[in-house]
Short mmCIF file of C-alpha atoms in Angstrom, two decimals:
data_model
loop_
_atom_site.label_atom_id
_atom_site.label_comp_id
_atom_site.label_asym_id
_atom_site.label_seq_id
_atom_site.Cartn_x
_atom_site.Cartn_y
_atom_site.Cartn_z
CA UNK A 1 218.29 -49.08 -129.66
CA UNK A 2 220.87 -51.19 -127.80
CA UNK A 3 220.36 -55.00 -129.03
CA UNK A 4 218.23 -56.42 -125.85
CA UNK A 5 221.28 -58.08 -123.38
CA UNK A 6 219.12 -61.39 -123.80
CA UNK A 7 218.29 -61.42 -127.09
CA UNK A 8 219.76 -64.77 -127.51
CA UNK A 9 216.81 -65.91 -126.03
CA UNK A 10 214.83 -65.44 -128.94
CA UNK A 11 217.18 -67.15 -131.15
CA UNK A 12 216.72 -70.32 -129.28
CA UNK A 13 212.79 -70.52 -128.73
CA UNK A 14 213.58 -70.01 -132.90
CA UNK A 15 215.81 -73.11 -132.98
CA UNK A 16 213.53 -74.91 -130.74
CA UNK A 17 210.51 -73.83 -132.87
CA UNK A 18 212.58 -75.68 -136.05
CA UNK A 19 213.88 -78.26 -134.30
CA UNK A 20 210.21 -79.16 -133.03
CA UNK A 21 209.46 -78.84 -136.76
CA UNK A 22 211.73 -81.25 -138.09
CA UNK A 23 210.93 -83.88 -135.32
CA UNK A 24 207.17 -83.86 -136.18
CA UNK A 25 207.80 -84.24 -140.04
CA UNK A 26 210.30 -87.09 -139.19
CA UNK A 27 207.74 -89.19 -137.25
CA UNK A 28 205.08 -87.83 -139.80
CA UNK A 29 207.18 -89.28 -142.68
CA UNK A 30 208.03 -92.65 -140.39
CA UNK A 31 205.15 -92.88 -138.52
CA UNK A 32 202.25 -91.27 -139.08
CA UNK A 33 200.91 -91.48 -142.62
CA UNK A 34 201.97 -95.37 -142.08
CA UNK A 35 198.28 -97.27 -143.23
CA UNK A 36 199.22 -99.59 -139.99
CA UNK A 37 199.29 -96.59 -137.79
CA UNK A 38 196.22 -95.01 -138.93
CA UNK A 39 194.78 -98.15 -138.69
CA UNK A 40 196.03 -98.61 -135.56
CA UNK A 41 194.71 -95.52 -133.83
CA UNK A 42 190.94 -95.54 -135.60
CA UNK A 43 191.21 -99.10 -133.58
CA UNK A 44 192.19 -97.66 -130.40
CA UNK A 45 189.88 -94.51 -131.01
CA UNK A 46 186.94 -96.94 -131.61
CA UNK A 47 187.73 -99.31 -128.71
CA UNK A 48 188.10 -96.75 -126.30
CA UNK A 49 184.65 -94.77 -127.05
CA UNK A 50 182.78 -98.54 -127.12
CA UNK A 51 184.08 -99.11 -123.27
CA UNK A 52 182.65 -95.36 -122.68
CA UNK A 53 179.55 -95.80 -123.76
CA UNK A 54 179.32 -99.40 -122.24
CA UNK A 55 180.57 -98.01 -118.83
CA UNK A 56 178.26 -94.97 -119.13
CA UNK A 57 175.16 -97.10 -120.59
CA UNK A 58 175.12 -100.25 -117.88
CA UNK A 59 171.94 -99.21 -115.70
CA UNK A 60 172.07 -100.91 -111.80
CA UNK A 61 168.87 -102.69 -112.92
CA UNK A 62 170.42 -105.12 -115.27
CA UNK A 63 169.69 -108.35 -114.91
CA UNK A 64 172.41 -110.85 -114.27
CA UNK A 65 173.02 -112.45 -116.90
CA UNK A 66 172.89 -109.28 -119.36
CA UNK A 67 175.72 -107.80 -117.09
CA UNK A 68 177.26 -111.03 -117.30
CA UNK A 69 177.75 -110.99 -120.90
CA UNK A 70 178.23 -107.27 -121.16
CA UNK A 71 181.31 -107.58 -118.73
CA UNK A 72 182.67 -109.88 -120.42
CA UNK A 73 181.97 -108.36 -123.73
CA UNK A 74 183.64 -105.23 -122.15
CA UNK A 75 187.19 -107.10 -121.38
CA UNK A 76 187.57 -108.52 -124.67
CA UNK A 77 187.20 -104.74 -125.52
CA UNK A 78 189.80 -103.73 -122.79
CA UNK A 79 192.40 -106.60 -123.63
CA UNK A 80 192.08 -105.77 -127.62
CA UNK A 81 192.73 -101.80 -126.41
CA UNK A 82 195.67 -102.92 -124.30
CA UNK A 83 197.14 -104.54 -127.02
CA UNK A 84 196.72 -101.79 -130.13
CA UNK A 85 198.36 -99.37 -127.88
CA UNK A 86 201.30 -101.27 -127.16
CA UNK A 87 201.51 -102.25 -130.76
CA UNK A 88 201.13 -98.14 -131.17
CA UNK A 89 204.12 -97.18 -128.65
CA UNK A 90 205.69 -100.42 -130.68
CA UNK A 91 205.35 -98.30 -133.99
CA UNK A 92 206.54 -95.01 -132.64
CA UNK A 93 210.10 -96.36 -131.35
CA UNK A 94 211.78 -96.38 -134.55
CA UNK A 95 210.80 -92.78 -134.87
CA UNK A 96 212.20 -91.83 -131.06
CA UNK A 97 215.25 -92.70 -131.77
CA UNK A 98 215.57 -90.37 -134.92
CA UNK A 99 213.62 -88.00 -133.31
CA UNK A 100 216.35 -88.38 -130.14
CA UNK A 101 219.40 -87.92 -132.39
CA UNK A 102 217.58 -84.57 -133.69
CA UNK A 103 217.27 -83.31 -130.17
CA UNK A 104 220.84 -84.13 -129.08
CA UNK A 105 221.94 -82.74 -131.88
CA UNK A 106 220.52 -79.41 -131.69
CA UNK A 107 221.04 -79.05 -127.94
CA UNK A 108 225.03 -79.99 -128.51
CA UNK A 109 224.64 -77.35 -130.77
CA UNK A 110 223.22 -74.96 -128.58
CA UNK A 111 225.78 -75.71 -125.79
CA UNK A 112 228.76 -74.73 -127.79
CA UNK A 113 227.13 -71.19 -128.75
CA UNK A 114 225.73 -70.75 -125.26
CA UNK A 115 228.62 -72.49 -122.59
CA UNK A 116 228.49 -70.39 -119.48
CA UNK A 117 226.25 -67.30 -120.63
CA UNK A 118 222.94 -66.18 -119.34
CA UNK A 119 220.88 -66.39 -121.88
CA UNK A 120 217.60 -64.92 -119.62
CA UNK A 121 216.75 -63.49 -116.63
CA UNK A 122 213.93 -65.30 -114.72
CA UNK A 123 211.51 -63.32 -112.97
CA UNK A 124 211.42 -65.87 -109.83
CA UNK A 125 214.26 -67.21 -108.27
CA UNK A 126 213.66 -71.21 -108.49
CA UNK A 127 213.95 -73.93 -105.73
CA UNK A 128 217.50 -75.35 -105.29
CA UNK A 129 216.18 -78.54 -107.50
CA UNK A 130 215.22 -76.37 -110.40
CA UNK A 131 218.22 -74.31 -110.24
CA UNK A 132 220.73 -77.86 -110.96
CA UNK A 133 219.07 -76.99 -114.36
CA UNK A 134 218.48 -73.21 -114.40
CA UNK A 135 221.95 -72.23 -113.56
CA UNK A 136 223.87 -75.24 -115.09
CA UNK A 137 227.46 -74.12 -115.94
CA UNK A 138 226.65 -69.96 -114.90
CA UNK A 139 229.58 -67.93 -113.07
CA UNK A 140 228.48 -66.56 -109.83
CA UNK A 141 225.53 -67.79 -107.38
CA UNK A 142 222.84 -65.30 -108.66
CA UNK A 143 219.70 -67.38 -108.98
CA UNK A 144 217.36 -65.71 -111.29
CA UNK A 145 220.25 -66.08 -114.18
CA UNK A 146 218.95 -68.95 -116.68
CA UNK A 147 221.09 -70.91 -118.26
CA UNK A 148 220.09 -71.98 -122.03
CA UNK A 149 219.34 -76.06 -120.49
CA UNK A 150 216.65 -74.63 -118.91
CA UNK A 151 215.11 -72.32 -121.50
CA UNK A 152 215.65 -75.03 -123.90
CA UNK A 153 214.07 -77.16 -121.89
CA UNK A 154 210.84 -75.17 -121.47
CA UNK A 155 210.60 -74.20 -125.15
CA UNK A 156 211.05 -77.89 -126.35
CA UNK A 157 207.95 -79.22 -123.65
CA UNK A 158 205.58 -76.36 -124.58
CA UNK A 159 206.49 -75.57 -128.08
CA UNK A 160 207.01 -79.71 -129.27
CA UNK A 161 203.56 -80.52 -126.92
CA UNK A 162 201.58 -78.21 -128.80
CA UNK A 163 202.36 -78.68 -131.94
CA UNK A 164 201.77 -81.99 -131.43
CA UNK A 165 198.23 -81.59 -130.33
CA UNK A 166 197.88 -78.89 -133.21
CA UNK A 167 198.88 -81.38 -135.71
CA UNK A 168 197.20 -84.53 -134.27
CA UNK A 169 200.04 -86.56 -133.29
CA UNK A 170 199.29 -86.60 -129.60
CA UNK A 171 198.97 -90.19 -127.92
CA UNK A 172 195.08 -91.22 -127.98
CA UNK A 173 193.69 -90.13 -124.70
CA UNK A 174 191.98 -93.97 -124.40
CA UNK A 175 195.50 -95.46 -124.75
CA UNK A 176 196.84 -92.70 -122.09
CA UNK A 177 197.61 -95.34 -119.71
CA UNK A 178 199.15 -97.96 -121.71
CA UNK A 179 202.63 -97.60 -121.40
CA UNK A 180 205.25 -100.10 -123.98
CA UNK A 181 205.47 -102.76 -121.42
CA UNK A 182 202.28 -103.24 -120.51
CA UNK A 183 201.77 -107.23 -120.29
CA UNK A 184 198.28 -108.19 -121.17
CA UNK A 185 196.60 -109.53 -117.83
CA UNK A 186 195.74 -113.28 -118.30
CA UNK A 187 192.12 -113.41 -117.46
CA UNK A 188 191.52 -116.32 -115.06
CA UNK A 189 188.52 -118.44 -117.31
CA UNK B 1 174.96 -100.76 -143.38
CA UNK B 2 172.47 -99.30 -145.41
CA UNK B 3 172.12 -95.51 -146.05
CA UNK B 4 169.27 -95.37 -143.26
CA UNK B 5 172.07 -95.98 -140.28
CA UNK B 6 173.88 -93.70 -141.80
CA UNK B 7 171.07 -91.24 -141.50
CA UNK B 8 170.49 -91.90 -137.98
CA UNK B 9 174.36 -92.02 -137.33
CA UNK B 10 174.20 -88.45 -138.52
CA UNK B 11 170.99 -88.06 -136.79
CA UNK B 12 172.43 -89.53 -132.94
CA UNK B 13 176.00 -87.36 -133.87
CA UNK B 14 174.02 -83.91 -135.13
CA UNK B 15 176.13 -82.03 -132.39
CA UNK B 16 179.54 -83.87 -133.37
CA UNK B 17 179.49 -82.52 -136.68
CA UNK B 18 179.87 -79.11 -134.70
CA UNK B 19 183.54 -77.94 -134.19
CA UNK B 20 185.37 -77.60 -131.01
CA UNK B 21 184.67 -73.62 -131.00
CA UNK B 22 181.51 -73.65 -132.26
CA UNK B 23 180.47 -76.13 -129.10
CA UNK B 24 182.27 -73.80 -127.00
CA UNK B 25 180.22 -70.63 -128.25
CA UNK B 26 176.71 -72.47 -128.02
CA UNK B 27 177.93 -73.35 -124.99
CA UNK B 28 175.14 -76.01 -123.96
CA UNK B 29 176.06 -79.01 -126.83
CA UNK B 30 176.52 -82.74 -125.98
CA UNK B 31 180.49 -83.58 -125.92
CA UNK B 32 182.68 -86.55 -126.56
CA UNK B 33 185.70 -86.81 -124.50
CA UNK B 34 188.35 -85.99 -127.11
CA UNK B 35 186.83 -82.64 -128.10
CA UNK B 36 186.07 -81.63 -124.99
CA UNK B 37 190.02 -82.59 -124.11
CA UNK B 38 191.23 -80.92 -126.83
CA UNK B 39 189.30 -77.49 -126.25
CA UNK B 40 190.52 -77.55 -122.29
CA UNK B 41 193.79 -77.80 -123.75
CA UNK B 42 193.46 -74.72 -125.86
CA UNK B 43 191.79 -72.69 -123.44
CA UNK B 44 194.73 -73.32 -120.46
CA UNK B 45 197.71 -72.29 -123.36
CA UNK B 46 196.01 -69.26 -124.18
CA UNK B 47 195.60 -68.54 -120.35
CA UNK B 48 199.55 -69.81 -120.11
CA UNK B 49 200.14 -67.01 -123.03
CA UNK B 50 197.95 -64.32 -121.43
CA UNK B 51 199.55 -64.76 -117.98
CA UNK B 52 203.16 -64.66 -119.06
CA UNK B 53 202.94 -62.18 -121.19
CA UNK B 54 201.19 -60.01 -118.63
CA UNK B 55 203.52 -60.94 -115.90
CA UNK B 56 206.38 -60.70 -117.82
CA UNK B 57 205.51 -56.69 -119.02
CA UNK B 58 204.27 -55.40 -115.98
CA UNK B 59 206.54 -56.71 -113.93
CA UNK B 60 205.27 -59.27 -111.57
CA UNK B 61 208.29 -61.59 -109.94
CA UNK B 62 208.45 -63.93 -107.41
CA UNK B 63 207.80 -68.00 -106.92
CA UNK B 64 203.94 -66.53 -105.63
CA UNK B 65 203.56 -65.62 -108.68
CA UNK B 66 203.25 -69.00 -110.54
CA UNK B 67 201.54 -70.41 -107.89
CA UNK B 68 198.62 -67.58 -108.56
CA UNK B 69 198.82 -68.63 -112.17
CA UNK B 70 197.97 -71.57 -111.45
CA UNK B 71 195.24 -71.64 -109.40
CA UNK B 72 194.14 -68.68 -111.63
CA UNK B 73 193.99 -71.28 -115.00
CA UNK B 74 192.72 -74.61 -112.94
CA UNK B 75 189.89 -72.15 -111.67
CA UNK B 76 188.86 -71.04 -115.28
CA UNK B 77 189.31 -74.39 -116.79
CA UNK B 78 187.09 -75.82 -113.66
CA UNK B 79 184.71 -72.44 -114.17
CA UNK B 80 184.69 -72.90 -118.06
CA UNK B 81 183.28 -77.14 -118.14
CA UNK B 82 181.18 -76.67 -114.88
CA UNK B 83 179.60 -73.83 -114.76
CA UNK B 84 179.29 -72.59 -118.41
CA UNK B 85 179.35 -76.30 -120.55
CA UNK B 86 177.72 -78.03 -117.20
CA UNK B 87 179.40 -80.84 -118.12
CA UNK B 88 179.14 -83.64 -115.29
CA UNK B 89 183.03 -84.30 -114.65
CA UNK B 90 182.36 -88.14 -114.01
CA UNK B 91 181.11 -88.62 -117.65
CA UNK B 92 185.20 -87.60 -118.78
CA UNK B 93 186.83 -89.25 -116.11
CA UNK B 94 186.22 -86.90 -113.41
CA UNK B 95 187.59 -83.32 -112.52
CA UNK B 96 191.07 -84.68 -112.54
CA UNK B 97 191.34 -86.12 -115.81
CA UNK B 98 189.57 -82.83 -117.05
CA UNK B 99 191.89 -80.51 -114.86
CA UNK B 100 195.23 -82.17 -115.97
CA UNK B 101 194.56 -81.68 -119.95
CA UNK B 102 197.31 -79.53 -121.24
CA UNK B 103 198.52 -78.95 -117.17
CA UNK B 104 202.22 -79.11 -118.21
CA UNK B 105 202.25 -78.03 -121.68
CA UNK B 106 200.85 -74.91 -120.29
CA UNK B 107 202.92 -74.54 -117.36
CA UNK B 108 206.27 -74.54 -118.93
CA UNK B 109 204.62 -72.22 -121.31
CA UNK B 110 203.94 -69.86 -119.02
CA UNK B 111 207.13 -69.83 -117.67
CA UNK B 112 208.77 -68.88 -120.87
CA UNK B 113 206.50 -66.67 -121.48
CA UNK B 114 207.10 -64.69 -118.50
CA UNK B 115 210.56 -65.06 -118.85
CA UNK B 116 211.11 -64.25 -122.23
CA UNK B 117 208.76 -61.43 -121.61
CA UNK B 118 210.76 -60.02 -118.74
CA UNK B 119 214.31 -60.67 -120.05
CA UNK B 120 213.24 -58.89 -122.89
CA UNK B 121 211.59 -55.88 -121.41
CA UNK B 122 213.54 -54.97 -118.93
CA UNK B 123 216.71 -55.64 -119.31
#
């Protein structure tokens, strides 16, 4: 049987797969066995289910002055969230840059093998924005070839995404909206 | 902390101890917001998989197409905590927060799954 004409497709969802690999046992060995970031994210975990149940538990009825002390019980729970999540996004910059030079590394790799070739064939011809990507550095104007920045690109978000969330490294859903810079809000006394 | 709260921990938690899949299969267990998260995740990749793989072989091309997929995998995921869990949305955040989990992880997988799928089939 005639080798498939895109069979170098599967070679790079395989690189990707390895390269996705490597990345997650880097910021396993920097980051995540760490005591300070388990300790870390049990914080943020226990924070973030406290405010839940506080939110989900304060009945209209309350008097006053229990809602009173309940609110305010509730921001020193927000402010000490807000700050173990930066300190978390703190703790996981040393690992982004390895994890970076990994990634460049593999796609300069894949750009020498794959300059200028289709690599797939895309069943949908994509909107001008899409195709900056999709048909980056292809001969001719026809849409549906993919180039391999766009494969490349698709295998590292679904493949690196999910094995994240397989393994357990995925950011704490109660710290989703923390980003690094967020400043801690003085609270006017 | 004697051994008594840890009794009643157990006690308050008996449906934590369950797994993600085995909440999904009773079907009418109490949820906390990661697991439930983390098994609306699973359920939109395999629908991702299952869609671009079926796309891909048969096959099905055209920009339509992904919008279809998606409203295809939003209306399970909405179908599966709503009408099968009857889970009130507002407990989690609300529908959004429960629609977006795994939205773009599952997107882009679909997308190479079709592609791969069709580059590989039929060419």
């Amino acid at each position: 049987m005639a080798a498939a004409r895109y069979g170098d497709a599967l070679l790079i969802v395989a690189i990707s797969v390895v390269s996705a690999i490597i990345c997650e046992g880097i910021s396993w060995v920097l980051i995540y066995r760490t005591t300070n970031y388990k300790s870390l994210r049990s914080t943020i975990d226990r924070t973030s289910k406290k405010i839940e149940t506080m939110k989900s538990q304060t009945p209209a009825s309350a008097i006053a002055a229990a809602k009173k002390s309940k609110s305010k019980k509730m921001d020193r729970y927000e402010l000490s969230l807000k700050e173990s999540s930066r300190d978390l996004s703190l703790s996981k910059f040393k690992s982004g840059a390895v994890v970076a030079l990994v990634l460049f590394v593999v796609f300069g790799l894949l750009s020498s093998l794959f300059e200028g070739k289709a690599v797939a064939k895309l069943p949908f011809s994509p909107i001008p924005l899409i195709q900056k990507m999709s048909h980056r550095g292809l001969p001719g104007d026809d849409a549906t070839d993919c180039s391999m920045v766009f494969l490349y690109f698709l295998c590292s978000v679904s493949i690196r995404s999910n094995l994240q969330k397989f393994l357990g490294f995925s950011p704490p859903r109660g710290a989703a909206g923390q980003g690094l810079f967020a400043i801690p809000e003085q609270k006017l006394k | 902390m004697g051994s008594s709260d840890g009794l009643k921990a157990e006690k308050q938690d008996g449906d934590t101890s369950l797994s993600g899949l085995q909440k999904l299969i009773k079907g009418d267990a109490s949820w906390d917001r990661d697991q439930l998260g983390d098994v609306l995740h699973w359920i939109r990749q395999a629908i991702a998989l299952v869609c671009g793989v079926l796309w891909g072989a048969i096959p099905l091309t055209g920009f339509l197409w992904i919008l279809i997929f998606a409203a295809l995998s939003s209306g399970a995921i909405y179908g599966v905590y709503s009408i099968y869990l009857k889970v009130d949305a507002e407990e989690f955040g609300g529908d959004g927060a429960l629609l977006q989990e795994g939205l773009f992880a599952s997107m882009t997988l679909f997308l190479l799954a079709w592609t791969l799928v069709y580059s590989l089939a039929h060419f």
